[in-house]
Short mmCIF file of C-alpha atoms in Angstrom, two decimals:
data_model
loop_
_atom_site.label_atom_id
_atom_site.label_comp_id
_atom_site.label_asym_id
_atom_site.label_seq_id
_atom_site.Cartn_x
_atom_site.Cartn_y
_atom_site.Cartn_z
CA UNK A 1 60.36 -30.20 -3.16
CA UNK A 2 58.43 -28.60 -5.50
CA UNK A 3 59.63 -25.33 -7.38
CA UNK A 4 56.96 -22.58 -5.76
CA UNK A 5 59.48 -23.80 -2.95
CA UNK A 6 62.66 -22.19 -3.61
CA UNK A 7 63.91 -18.49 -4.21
CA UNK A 8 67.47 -17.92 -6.06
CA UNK A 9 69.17 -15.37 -3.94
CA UNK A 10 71.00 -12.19 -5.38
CA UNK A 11 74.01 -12.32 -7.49
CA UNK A 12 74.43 -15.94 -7.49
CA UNK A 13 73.41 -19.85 -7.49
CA UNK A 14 72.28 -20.52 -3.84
CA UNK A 15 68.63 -21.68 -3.95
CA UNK A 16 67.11 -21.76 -0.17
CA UNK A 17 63.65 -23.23 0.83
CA UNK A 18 61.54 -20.84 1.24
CA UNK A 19 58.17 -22.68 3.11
CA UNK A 20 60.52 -22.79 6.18
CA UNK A 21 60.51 -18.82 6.02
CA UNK A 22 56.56 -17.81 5.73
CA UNK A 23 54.73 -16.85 8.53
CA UNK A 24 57.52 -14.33 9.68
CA UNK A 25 55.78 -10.98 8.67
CA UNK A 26 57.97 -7.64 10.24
CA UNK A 27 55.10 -4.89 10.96
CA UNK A 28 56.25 -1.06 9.86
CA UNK A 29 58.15 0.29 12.83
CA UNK A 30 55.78 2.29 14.56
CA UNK A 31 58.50 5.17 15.11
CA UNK A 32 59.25 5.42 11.07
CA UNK A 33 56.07 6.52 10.65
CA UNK A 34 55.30 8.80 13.77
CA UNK A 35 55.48 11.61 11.56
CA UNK A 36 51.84 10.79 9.51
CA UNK A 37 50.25 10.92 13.25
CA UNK A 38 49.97 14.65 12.83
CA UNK A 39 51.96 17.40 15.01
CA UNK A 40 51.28 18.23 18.30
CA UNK A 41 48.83 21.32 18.53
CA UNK A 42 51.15 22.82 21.12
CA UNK A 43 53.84 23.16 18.50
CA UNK A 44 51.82 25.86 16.68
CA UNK A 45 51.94 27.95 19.76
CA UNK A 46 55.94 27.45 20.24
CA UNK A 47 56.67 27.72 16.95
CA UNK A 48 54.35 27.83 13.90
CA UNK A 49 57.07 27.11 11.59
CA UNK A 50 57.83 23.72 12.58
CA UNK A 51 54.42 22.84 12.44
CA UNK A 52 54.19 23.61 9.01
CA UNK A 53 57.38 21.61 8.27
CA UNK A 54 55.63 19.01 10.03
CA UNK A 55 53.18 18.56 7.71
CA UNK A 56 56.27 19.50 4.34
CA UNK A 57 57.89 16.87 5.49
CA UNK A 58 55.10 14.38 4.16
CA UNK A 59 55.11 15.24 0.68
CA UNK A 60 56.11 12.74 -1.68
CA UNK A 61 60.20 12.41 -2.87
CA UNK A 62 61.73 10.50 -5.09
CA UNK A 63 63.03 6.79 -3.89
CA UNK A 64 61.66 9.03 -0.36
CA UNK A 65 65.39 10.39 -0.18
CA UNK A 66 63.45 13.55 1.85
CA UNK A 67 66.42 16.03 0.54
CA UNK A 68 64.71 18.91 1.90
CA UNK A 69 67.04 21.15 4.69
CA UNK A 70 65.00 24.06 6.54
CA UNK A 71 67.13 26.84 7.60
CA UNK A 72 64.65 28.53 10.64
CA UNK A 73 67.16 30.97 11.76
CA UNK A 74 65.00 34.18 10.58
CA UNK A 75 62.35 34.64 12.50
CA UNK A 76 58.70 34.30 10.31
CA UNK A 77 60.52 33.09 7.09
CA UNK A 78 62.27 29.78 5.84
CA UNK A 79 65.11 28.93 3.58
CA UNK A 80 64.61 25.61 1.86
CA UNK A 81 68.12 24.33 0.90
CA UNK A 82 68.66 20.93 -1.01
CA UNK A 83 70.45 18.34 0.54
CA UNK A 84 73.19 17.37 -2.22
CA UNK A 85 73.89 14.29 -0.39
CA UNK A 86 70.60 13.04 -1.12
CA UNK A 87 70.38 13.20 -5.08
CA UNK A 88 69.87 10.51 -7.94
CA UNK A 89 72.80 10.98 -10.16
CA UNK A 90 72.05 7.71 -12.04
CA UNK A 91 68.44 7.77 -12.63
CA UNK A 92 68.05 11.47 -11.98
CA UNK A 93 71.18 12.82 -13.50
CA UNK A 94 69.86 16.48 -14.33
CA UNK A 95 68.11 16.68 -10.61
CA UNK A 96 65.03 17.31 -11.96
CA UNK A 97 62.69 14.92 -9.67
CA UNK A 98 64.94 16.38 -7.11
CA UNK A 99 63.19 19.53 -7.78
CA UNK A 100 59.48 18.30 -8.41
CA UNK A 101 59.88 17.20 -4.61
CA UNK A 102 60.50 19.97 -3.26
CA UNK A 103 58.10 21.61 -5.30
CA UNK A 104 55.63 18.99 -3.52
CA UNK A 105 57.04 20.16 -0.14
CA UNK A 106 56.53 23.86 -1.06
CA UNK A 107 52.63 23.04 -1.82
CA UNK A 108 52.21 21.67 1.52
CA UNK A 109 53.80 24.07 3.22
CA UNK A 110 51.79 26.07 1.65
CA UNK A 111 48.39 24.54 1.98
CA UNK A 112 49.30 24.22 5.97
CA UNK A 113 50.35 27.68 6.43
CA UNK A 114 46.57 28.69 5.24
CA UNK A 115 45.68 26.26 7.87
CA UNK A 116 47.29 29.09 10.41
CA UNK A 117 45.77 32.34 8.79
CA UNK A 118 49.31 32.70 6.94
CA UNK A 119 50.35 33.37 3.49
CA UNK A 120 53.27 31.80 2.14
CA UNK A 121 55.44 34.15 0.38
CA UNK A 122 57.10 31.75 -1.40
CA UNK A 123 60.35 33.76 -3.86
CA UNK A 124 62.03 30.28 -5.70
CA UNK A 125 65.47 30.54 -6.05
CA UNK A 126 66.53 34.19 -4.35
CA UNK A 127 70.00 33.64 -5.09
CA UNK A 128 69.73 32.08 -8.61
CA UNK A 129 68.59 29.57 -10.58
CA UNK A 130 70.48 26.44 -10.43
CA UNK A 131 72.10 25.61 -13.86
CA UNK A 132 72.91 21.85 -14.91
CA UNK A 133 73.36 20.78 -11.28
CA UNK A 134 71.82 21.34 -7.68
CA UNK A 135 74.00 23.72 -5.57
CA UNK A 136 74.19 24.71 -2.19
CA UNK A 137 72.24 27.84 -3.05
CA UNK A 138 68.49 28.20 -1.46
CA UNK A 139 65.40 26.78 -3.67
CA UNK A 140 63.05 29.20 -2.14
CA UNK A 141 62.89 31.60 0.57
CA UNK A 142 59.26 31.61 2.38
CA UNK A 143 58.17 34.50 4.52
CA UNK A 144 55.29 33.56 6.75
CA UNK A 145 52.61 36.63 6.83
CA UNK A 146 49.26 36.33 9.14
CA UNK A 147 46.70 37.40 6.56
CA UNK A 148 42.90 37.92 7.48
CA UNK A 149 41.92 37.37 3.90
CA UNK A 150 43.62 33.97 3.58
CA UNK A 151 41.27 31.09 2.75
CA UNK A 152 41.89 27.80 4.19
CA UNK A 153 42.48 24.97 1.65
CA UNK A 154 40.30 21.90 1.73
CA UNK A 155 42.75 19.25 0.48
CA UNK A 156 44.34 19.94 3.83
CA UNK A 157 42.35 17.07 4.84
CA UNK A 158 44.27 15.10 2.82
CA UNK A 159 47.80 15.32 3.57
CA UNK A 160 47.97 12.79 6.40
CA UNK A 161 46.25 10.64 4.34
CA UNK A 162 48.01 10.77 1.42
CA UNK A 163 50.44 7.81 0.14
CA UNK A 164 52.14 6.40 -2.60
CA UNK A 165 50.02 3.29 -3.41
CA UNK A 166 52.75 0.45 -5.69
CA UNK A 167 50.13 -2.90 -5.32
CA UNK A 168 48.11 -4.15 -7.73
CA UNK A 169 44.40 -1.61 -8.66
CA UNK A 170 40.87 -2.70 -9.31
CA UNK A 171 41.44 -3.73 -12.96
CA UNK A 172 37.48 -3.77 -13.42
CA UNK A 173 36.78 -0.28 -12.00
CA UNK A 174 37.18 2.88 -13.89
CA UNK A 175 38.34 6.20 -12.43
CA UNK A 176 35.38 8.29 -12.79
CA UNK A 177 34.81 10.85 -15.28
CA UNK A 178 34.05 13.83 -12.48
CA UNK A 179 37.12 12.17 -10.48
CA UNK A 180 39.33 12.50 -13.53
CA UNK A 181 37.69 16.84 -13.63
CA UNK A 182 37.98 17.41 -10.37
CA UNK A 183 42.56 16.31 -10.49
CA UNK A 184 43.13 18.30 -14.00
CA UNK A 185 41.20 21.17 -11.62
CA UNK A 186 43.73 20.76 -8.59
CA UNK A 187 46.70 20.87 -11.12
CA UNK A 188 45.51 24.07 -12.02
CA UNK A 189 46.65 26.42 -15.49
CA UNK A 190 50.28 27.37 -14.45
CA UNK A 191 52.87 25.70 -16.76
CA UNK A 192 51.43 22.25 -17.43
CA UNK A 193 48.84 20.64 -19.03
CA UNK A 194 46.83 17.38 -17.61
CA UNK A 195 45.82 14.09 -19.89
CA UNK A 196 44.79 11.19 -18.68
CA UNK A 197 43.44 7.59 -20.45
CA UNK A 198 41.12 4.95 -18.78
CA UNK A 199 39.16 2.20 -19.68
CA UNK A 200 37.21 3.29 -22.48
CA UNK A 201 40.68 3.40 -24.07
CA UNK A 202 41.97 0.02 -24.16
CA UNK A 203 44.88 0.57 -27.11
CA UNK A 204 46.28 3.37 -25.58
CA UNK A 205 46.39 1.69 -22.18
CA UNK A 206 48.07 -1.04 -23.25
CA UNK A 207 50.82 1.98 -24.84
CA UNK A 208 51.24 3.23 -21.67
CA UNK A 209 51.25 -0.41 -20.14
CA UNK A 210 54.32 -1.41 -22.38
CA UNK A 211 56.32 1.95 -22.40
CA UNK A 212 56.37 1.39 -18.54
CA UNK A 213 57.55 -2.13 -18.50
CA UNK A 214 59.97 -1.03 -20.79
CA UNK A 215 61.49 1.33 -18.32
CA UNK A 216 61.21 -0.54 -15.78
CA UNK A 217 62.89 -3.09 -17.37
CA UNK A 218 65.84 -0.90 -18.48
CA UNK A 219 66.15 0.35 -14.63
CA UNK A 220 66.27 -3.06 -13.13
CA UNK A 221 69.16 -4.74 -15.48
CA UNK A 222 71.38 -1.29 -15.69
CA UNK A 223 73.85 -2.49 -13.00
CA UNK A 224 74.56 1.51 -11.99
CA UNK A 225 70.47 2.59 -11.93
CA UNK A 226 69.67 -0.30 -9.88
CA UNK A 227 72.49 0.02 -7.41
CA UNK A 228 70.91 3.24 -6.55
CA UNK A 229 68.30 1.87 -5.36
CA UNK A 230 69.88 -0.93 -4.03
CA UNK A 231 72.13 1.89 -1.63
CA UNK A 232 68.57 3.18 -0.34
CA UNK A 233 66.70 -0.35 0.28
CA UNK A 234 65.72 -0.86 3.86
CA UNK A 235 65.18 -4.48 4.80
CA UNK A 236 63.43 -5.36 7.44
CA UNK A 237 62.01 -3.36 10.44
CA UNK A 238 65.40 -2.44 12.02
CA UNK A 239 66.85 -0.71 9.13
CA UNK A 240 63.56 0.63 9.01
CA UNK A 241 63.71 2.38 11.90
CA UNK A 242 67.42 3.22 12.14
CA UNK A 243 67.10 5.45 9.03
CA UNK A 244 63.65 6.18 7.89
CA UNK A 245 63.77 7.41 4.41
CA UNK A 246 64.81 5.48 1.39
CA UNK A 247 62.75 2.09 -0.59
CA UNK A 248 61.16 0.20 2.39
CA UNK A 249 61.04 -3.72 2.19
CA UNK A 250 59.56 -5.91 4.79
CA UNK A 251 58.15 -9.03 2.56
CA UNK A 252 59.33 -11.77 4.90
CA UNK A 253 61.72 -13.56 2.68
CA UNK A 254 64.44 -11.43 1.77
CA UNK A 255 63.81 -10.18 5.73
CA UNK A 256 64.55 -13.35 7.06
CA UNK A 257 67.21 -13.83 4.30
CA UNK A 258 69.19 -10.51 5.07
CA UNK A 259 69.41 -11.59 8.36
CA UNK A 260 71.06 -14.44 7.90
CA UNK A 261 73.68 -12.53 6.10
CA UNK A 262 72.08 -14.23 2.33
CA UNK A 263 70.64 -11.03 0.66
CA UNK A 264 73.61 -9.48 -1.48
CA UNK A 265 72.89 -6.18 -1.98
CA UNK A 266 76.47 -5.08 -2.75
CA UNK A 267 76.65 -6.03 -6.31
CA UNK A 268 73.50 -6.03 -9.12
CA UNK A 269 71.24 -9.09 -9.75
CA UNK A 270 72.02 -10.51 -13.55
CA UNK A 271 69.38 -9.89 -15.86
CA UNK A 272 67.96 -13.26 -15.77
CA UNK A 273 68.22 -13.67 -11.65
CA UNK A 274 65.40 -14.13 -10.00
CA UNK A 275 65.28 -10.94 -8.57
CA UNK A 276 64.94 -9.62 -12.19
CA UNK A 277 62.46 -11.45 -13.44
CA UNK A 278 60.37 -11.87 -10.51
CA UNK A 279 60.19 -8.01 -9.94
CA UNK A 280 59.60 -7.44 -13.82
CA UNK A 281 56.68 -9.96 -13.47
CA UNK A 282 55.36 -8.50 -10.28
CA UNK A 283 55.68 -4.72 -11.76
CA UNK A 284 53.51 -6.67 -15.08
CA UNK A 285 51.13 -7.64 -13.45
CA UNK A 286 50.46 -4.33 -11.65
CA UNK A 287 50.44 -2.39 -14.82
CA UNK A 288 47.81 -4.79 -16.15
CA UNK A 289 45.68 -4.14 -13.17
CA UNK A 290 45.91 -0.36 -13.58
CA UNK A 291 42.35 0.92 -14.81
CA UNK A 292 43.98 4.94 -15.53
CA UNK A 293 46.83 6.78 -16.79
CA UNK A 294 47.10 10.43 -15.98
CA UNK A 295 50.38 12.81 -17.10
CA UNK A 296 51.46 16.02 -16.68
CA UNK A 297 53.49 18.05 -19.30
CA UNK A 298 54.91 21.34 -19.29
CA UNK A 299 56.43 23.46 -22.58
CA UNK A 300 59.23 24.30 -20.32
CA UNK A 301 62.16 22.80 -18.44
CA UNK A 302 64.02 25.22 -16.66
CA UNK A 303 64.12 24.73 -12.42
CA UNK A 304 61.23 26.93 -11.91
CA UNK A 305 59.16 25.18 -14.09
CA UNK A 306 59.90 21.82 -12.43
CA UNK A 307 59.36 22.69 -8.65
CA UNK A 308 55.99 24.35 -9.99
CA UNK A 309 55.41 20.76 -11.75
CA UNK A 310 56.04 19.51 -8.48
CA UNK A 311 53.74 21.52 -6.64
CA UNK A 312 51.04 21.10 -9.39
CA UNK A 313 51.54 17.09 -9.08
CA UNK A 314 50.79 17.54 -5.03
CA UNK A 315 47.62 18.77 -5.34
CA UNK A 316 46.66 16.50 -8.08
CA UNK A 317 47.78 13.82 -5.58
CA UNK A 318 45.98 14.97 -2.56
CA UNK A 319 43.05 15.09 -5.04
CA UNK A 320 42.85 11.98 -5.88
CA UNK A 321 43.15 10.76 -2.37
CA UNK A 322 39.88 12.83 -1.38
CA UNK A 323 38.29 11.13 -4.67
CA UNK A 324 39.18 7.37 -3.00
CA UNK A 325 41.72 6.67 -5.83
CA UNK A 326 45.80 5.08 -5.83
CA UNK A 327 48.46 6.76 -7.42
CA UNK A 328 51.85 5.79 -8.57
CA UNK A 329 54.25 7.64 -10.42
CA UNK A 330 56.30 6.09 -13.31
CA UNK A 331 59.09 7.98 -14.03
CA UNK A 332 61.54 5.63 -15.15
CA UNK A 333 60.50 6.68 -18.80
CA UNK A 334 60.68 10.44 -18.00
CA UNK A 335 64.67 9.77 -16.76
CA UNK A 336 66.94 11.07 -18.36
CA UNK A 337 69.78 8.71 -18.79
CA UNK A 338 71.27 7.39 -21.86
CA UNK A 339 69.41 3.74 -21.86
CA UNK A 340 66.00 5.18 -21.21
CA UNK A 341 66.57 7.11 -24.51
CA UNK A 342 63.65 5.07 -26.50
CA UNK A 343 61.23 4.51 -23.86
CA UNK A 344 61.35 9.04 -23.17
CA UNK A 345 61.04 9.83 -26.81
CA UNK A 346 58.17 7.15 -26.77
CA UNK A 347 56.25 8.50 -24.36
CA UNK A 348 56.67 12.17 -24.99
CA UNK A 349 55.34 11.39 -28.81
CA UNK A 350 52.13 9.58 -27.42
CA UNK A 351 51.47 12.40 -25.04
CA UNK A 352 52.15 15.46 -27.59
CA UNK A 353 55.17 16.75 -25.91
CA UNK A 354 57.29 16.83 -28.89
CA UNK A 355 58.27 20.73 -29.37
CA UNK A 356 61.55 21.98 -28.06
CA UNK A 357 61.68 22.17 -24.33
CA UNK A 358 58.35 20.31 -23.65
CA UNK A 359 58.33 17.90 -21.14
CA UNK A 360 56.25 15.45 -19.74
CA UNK A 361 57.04 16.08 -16.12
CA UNK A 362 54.71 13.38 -14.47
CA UNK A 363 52.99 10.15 -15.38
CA UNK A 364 51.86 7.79 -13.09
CA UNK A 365 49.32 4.98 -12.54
CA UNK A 366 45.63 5.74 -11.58
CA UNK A 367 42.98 3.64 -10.23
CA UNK A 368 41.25 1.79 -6.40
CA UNK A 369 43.34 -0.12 -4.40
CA UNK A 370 43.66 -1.21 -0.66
CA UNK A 371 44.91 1.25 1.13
CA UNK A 372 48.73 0.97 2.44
CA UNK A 373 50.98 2.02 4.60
CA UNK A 374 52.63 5.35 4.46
CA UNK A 375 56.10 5.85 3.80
CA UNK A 376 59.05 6.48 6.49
CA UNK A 377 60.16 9.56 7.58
CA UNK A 378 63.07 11.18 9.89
CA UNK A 379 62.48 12.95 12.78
CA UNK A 380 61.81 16.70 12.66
CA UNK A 381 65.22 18.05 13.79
CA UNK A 382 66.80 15.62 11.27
CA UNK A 383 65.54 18.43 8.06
CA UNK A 384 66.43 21.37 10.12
CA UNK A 385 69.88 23.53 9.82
CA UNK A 386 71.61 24.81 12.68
#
């Protein structure tokens, strides 16, 4: 047989034909991804609140942990807590993707709340800034106030529409110049600056193209950082469905291979596995398909100034889905641990974030794709404390 014909399994030698496993593709489980159907209009009238959260609840996350927890308790406010059983002490050892997505949650809440004639008084952090590490205390209170003079916000339109687009981009197509105005205007002045590097720019894409594979390379043979995401990898549509968050896989080889027990995801791949390699080639090829860079840096650090990075990074998102265009974030190279230490201080010399405290908070891949699928998410009740 010839050698397109086989895949080498995880974490050892056994090679299994894989032409007698095609034809077997597992459809997204229609209940993971209720959520991106939009809330029922009735729920505004029972209780506005979790119709905003509704729509929260769709903003991006890192590895789409969804860490968010919505105390309701109060009537016309919400306390956003972080759920410290869903952090990235690995890849995200300070927590401070953990904070961009809530930041992103915050912005949609936001955004919907105008939706309702509300203002979001949004106060981060009543009860103190978290130091080194996430606590139990609140990120941000939010008092919900009906407000005649509040404008409605068209990226609204967006949200459902919004997702996190990982294939290969339209390698020939350039993100246009007024596309490219109209994101660094959604990102707004606040605490970060916008760049951003196409076509016309073919050195400095192929930087950014090798600082990423670089990364990524570094966070697929670290046996700890690729655990982690090995602990939130769903195969197939039942795991899917039974827990709706986490890294979603339904290609139909490893599917059919996990169920027959042949999928080891209890131990990391070696670096020259097949699982390696092939997903270091795959991730290659996307990043030489990607027509667009984009990044966001701020002179800051502190918690505020990452959940605002987060919030600026929504908008930029839901931006660029109203312009037509894919996004993926990179942040391997923005993480903090002690093996990404060359790839970071490589990409925050290229993109001028070199001072003390600056920090490129966001850098991701820009350009047309297909569209895909949206991510999984729990049920409603699943975010809320009682």
């Amino acid at each position: 047989m010839q050698r397109r014909n086989f895949i080498r399994l995880v974490g050892g030698g056994t090679v299994v034909a894989a032409t007698t496993l095609t034809g077997c593709a597992p459809a997204m489980p229609p209940e993971a991804i209720e959520a991106w159907s939009g809330p029922d209009a009735a729920l505004a009238q029972r209780d506005v609140r979790r119709w905003l959260l509704s729509y929260a609840i769709l903003a991006p996350h890192s590895h789409n942990l969804q860490s968010w927890i919505a105390d309701l308790r109060s009537p016309g406010e919400m306390m956003l807590y972080c759920d410290t059983k869903r952090l990235l002490p690995q890849t995200d050892p300070y927590g401070r993707q953990i904070m961009m997505s809530h930041g992103t949650f915050l912005e949609l809440m936001d955004i919907a709340a105008r939706e309702q004639g509300l203002r979001a008084d949004i106060s981060l952090f009543p009860e103190g800034e978290f130091g080194a590490a996430i606590d139990a205390r609140p990120v941000a209170r939010v008092r919900f106030v009906p407000d005649p003079a509040v404008q409605r916000d068209p990226l609204f339109a967006q949200i459902l529409r919004r997702h996190t687009n990982r294939n290969a981009y339209d390698s020939s197509r350039a993100v246009p110049t007024d596309a490219w105005r109209k994101m660094a205007a959604a990102c707004g002045q606040g605490p970060l600056r916008m760049g951003q590097v196409g076509l016309d720019a073919p050195q400095a894409l192929a930087t950014h193209r090798s600082i990423a594979l670089q990364a990524w390379r570094i966070e697929l043979t670290t046996p700890r950082t690729v655990m982690e995401s090995y602990d939130v990898l769903r195969v197939g549509s039942a795991e899917i469905a039974q827990h709706r968050d986490g890294l979603s896989l339904l290609a139909p080889v490893p599917v059919v291979l996990a169920k027959l027990g042949l999928f080891d995801r209890t131990k990391a791949p070696a670096p020259d596995d097949y699982a390696t390699t092939s997903q270091i080639a795959e991730f290659e090829g996307k990043l030489k398909s990607t027509p667009g860079f984009l990044w966001m840096v701020s002179d800051a650090n502190d918690r505020t100034t990452q959940v605002m990075a987060g919030r600026a990074y929504a908008r930029v998102q839901l931006e660029a889905t109203a312009q037509g265009l894919a996004m993926q974030p990179l942040q391997q190279a923005l993480q903090e641990y002690p093996e990404q230490k060359a790839p970071y201080a490589q990409i925050h010399k290229m993109l001028d974030a070199r001072r003390p405290g600056q920090t490129v908070q966001m850098w991701a891949r820009v350009g047309y794709a297909p569209a895909v699928e949206p991510a999984p998410r729990r049920k409603l009740q699943d975010f809320l404390r009682t």
